[in-house]
Tab-separated table of N, CA and C in Angstrom:
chain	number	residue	atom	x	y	z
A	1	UNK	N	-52.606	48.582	82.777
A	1	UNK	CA	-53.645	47.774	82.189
A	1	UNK	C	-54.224	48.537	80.990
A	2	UNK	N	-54.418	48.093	79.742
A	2	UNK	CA	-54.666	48.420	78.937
A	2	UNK	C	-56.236	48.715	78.778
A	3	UNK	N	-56.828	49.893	78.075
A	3	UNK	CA	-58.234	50.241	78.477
A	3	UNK	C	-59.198	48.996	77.188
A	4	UNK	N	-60.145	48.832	77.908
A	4	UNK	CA	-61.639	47.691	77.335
A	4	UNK	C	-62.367	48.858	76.739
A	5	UNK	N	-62.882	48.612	75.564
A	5	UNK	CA	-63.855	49.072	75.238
A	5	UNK	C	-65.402	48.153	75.470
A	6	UNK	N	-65.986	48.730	75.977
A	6	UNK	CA	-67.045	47.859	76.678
A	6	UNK	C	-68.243	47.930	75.452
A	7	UNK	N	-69.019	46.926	74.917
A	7	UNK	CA	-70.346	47.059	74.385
A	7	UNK	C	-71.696	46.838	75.026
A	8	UNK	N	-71.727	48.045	75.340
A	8	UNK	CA	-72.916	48.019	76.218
A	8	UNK	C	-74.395	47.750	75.875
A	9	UNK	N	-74.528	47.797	74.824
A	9	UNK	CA	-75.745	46.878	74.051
A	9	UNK	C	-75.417	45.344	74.431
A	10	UNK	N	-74.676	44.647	74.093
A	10	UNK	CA	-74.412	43.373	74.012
A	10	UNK	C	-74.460	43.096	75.952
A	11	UNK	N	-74.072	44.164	77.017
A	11	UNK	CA	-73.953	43.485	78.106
A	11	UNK	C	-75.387	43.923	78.636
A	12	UNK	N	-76.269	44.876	78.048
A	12	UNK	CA	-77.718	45.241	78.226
A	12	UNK	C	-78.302	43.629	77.626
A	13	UNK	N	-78.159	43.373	76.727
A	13	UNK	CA	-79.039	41.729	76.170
A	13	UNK	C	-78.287	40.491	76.958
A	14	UNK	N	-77.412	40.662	77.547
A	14	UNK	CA	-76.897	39.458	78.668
A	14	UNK	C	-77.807	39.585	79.610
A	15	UNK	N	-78.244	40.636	80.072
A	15	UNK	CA	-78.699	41.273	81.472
A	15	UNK	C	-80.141	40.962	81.378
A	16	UNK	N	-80.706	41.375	79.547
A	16	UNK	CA	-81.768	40.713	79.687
A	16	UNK	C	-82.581	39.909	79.599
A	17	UNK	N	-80.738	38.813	79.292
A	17	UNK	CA	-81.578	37.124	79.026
A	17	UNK	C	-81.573	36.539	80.416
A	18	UNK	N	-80.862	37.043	80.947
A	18	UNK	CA	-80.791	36.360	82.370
A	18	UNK	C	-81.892	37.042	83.167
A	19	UNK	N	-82.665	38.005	83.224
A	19	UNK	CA	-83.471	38.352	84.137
A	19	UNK	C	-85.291	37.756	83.395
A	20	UNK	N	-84.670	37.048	82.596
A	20	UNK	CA	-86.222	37.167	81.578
A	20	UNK	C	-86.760	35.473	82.256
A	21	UNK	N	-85.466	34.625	82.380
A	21	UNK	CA	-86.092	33.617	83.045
A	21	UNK	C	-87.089	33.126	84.614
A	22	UNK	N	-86.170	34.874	85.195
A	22	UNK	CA	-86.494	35.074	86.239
A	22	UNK	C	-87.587	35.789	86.249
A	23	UNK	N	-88.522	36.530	85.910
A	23	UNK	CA	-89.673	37.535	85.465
A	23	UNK	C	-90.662	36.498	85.286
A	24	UNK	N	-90.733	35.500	84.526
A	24	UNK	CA	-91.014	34.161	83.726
A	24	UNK	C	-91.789	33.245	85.416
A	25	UNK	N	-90.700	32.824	85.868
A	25	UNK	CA	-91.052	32.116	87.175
A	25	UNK	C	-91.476	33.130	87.964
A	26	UNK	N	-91.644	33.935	88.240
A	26	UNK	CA	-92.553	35.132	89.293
A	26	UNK	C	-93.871	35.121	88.234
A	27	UNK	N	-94.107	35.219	87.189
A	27	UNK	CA	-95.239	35.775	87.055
A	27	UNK	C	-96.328	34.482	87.074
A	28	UNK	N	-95.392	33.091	86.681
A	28	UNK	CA	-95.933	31.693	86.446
A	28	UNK	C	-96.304	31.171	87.975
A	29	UNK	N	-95.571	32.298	89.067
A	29	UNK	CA	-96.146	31.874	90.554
A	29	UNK	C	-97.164	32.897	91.276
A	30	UNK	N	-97.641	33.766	89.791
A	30	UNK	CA	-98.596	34.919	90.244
A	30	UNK	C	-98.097	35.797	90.919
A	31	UNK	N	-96.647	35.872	90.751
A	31	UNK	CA	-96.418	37.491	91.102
A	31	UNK	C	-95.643	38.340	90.154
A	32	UNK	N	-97.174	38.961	89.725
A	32	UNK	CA	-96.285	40.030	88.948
A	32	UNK	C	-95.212	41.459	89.192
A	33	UNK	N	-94.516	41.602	88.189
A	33	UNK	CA	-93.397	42.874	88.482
A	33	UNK	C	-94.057	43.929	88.133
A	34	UNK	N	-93.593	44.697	89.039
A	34	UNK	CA	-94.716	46.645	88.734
A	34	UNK	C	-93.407	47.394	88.979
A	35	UNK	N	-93.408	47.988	87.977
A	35	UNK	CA	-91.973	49.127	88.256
A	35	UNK	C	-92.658	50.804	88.360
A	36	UNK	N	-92.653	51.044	89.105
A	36	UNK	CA	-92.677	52.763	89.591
A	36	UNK	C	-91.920	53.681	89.213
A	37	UNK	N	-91.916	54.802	88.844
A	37	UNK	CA	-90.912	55.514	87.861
A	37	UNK	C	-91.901	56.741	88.383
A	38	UNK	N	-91.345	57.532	89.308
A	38	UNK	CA	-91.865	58.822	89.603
A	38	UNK	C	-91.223	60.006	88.605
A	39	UNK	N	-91.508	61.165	88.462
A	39	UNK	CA	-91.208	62.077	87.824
A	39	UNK	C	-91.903	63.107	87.672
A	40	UNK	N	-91.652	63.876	88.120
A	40	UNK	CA	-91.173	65.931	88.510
A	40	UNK	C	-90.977	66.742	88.129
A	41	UNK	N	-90.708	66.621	86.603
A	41	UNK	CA	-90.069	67.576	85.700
A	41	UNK	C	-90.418	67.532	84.164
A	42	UNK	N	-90.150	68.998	83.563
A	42	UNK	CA	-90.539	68.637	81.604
A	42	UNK	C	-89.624	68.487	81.179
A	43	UNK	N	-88.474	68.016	81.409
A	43	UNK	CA	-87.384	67.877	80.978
A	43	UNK	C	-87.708	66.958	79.833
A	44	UNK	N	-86.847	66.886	78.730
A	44	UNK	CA	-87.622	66.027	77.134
A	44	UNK	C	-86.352	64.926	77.593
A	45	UNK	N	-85.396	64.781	78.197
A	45	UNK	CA	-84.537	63.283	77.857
A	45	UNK	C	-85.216	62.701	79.153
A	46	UNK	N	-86.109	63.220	80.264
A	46	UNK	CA	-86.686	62.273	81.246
A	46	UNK	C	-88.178	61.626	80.431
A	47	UNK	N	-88.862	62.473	79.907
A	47	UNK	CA	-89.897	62.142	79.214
A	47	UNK	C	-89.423	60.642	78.223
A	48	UNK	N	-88.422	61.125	77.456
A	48	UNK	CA	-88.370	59.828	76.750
A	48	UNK	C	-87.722	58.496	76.947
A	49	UNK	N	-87.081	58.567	78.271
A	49	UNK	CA	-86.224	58.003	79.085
A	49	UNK	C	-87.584	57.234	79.790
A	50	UNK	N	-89.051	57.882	80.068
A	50	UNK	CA	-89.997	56.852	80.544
A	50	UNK	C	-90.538	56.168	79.783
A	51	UNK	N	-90.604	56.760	78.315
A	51	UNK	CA	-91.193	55.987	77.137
A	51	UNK	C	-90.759	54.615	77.027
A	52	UNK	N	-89.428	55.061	77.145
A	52	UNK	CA	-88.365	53.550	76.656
A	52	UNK	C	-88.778	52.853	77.403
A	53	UNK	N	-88.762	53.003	79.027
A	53	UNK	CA	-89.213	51.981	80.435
A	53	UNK	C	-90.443	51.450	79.982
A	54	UNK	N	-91.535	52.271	79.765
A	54	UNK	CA	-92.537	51.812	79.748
A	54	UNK	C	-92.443	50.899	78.341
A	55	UNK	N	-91.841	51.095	77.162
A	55	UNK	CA	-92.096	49.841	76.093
A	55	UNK	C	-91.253	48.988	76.776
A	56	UNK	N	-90.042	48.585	77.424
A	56	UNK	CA	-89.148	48.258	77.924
A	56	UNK	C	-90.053	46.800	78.965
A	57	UNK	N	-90.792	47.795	79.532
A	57	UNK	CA	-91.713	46.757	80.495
A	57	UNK	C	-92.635	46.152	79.777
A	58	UNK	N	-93.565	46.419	78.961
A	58	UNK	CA	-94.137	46.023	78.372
A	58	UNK	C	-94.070	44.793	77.247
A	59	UNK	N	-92.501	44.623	76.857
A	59	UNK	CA	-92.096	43.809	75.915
A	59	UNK	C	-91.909	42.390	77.108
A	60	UNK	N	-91.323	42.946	78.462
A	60	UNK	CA	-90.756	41.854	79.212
A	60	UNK	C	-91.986	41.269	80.213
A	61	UNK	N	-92.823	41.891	80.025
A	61	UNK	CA	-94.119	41.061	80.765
A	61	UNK	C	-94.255	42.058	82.689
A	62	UNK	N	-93.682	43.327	82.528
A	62	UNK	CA	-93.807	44.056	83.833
A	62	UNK	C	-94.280	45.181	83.879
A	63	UNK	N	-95.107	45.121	84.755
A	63	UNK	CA	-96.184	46.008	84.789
A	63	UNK	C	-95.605	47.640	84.944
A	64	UNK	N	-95.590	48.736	84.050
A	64	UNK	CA	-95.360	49.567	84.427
A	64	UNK	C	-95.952	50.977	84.691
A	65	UNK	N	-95.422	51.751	86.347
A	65	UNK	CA	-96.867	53.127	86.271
A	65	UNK	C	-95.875	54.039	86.440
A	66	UNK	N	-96.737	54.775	85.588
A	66	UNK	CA	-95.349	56.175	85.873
A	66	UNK	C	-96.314	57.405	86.457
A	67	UNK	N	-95.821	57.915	87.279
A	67	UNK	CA	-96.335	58.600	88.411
A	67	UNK	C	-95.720	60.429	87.751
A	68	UNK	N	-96.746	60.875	87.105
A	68	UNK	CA	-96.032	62.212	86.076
A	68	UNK	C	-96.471	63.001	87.174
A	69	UNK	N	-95.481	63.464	87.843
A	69	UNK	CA	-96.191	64.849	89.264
A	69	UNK	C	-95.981	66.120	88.381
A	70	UNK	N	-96.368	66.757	88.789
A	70	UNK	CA	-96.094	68.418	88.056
A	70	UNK	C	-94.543	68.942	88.480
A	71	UNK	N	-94.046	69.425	87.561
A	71	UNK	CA	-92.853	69.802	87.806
A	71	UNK	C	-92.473	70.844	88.908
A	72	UNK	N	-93.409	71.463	89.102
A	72	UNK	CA	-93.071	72.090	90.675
A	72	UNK	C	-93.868	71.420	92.106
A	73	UNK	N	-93.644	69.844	91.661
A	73	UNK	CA	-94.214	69.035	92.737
A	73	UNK	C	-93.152	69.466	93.773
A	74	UNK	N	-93.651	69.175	95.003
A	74	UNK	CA	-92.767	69.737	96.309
A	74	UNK	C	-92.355	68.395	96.726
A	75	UNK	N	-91.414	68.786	97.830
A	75	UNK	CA	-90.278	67.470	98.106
A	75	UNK	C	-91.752	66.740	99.379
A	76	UNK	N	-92.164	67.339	99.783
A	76	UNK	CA	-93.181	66.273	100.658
A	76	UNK	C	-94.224	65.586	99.647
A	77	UNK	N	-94.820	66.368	98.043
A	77	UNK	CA	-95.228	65.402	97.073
A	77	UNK	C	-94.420	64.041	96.763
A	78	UNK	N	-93.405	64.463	96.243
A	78	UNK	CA	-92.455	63.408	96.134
A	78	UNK	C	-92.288	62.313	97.264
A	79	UNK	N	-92.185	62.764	98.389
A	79	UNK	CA	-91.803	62.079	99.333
A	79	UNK	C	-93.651	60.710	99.587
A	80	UNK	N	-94.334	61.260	99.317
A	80	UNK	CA	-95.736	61.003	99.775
A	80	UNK	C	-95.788	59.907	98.894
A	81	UNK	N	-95.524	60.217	97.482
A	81	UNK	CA	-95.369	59.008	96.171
A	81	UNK	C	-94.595	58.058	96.496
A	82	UNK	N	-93.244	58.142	97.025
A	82	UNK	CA	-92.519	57.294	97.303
A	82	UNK	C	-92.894	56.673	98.309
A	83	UNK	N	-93.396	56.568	99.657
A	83	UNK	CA	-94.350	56.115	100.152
A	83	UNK	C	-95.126	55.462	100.459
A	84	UNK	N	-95.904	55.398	98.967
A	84	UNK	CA	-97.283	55.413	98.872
A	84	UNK	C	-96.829	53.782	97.912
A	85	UNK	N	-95.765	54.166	97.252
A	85	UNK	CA	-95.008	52.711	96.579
A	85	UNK	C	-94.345	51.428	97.630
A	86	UNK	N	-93.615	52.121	98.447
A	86	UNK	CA	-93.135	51.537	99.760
A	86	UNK	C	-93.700	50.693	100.243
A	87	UNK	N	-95.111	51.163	100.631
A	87	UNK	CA	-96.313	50.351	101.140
A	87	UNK	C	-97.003	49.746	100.378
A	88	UNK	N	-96.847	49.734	98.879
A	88	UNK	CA	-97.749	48.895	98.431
A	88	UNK	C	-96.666	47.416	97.653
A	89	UNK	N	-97.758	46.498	98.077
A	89	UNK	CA	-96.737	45.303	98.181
A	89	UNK	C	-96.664	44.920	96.788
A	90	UNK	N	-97.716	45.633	95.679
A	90	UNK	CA	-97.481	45.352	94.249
A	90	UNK	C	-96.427	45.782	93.439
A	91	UNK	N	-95.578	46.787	94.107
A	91	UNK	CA	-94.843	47.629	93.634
A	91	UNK	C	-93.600	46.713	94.048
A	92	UNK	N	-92.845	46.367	92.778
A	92	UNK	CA	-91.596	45.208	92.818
A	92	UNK	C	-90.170	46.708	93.124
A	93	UNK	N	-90.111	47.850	92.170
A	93	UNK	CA	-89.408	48.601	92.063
A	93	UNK	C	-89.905	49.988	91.970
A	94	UNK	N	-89.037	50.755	92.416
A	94	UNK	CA	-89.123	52.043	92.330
A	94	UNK	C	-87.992	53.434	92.002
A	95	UNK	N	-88.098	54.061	90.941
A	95	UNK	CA	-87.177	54.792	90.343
A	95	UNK	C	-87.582	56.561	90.562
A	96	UNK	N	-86.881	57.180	90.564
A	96	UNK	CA	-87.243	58.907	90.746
A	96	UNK	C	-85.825	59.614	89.875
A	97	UNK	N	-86.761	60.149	88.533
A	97	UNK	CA	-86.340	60.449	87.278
A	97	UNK	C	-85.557	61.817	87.550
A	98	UNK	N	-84.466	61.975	87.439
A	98	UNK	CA	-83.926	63.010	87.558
A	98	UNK	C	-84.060	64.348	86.465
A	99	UNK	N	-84.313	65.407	86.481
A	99	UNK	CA	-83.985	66.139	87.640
A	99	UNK	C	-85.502	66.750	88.674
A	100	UNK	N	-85.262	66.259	89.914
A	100	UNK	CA	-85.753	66.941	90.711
A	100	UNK	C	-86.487	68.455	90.502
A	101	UNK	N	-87.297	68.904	90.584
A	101	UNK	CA	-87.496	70.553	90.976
A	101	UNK	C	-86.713	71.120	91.953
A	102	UNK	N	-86.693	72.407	91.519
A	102	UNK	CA	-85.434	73.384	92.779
A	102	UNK	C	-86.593	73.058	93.430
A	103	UNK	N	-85.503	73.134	94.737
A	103	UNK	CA	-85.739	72.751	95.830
A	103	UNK	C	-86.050	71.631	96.909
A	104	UNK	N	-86.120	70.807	95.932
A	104	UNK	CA	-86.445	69.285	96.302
A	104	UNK	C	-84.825	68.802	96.357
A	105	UNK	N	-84.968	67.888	97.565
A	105	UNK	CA	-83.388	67.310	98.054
A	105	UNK	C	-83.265	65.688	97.535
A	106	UNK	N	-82.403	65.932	95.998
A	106	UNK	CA	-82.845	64.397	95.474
A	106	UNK	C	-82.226	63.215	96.464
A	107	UNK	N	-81.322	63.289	97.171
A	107	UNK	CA	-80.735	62.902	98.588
A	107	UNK	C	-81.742	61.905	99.424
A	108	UNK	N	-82.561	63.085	99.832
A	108	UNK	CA	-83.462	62.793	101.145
A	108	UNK	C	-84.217	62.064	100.350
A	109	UNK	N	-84.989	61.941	98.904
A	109	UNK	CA	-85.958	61.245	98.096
A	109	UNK	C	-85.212	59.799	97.699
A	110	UNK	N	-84.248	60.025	97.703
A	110	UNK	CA	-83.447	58.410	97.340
A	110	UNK	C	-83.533	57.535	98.644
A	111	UNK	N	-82.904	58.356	99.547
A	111	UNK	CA	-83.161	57.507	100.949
A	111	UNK	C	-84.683	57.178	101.383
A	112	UNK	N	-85.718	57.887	100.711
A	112	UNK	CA	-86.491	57.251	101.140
A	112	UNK	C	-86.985	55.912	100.598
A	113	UNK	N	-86.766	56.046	99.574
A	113	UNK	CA	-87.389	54.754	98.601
A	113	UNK	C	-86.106	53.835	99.111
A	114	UNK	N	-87.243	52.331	99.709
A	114	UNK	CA	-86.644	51.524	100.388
A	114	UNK	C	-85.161	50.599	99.570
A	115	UNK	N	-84.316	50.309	100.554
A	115	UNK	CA	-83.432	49.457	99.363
A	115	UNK	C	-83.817	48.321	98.624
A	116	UNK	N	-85.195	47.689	99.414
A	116	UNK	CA	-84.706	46.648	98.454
A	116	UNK	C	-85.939	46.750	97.149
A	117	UNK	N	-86.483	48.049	97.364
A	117	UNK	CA	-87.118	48.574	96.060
A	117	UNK	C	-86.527	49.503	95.590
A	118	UNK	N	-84.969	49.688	95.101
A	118	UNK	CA	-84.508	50.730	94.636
A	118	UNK	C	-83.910	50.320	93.566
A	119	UNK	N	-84.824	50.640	92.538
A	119	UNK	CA	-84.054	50.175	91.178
A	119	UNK	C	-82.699	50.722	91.125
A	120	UNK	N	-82.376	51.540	91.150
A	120	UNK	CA	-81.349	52.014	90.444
A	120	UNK	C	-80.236	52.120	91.548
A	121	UNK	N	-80.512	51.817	92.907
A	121	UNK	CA	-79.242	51.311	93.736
A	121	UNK	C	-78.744	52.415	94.355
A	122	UNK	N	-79.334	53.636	94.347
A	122	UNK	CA	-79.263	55.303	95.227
A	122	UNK	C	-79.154	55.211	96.312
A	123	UNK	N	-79.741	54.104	97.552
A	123	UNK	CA	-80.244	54.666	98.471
A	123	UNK	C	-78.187	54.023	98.913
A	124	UNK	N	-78.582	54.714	100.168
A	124	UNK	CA	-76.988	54.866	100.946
A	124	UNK	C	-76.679	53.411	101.299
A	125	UNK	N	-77.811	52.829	101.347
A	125	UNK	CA	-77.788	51.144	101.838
A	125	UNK	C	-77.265	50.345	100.731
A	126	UNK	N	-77.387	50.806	99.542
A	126	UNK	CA	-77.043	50.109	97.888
A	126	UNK	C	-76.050	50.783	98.114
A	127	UNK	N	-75.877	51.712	98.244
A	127	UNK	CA	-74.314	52.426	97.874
A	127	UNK	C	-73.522	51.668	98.255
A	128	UNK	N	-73.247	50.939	99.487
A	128	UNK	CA	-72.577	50.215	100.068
A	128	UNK	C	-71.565	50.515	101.372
């Protein structure tokens, strides 16, 4: 089979015409989207990697909090945030910005954040 070059801009604006109708009818039935975006670290491509989310949400009408822990937050901080999102029923999604602090098990932090608030599809239950 011959290799595709994929345009991933063009399948990013498919992705976000089709989810925009859907955002649209949740918020027109009073429920708004809150995306969670924890993060642990000074790393400069996670920093600007939340910037983007946060204009990202902001253009599409979803609420976004980014949860900046100190970079030598401990894995029971982390774990406590994730949590603390879990249980709250405003919270549509939840993301944990890589990289982790030594010592923190990004593993055990994916599994905690529930599947069907796992943006990014980590937990072992998304894995499939």
């Amino acid at each position: 089979m011959p290799a595709a070059i994929l345009d991933g801009a063009a399948i990013a604006a498919e992705m976000i015409e089709a989810l925009r109708p859907r955002i649209e009818a949740l918020a027109a039935a009073g429920r708004k989207l809150r995306f969670a975006a924890i993060r642990a670290n000074d790393n400069g491509g996670s920093a600007s990697y939340a910037k983007a989310q946060a204009l990202w949400c902001a253009e599409h009408g979803v609420e976004y909090r980014l949860e900046d822990l100190v970079p030598k937050a401990t894995q029971s901080e982390i774990l406590d945030c994730i949590r603390s999102h879990n249980a709250d029923p405003a919270t549509s999604a939840i993301m944990l910005h890589m990289p982790v602090p030594k010592g923190v098990d990004e593993r055990v932090c994916a599994t905690e954040i529930l599947p069907l608030k796992d943006a990014e599809g980590m937990h072992p239950y998304n894995l499939g």
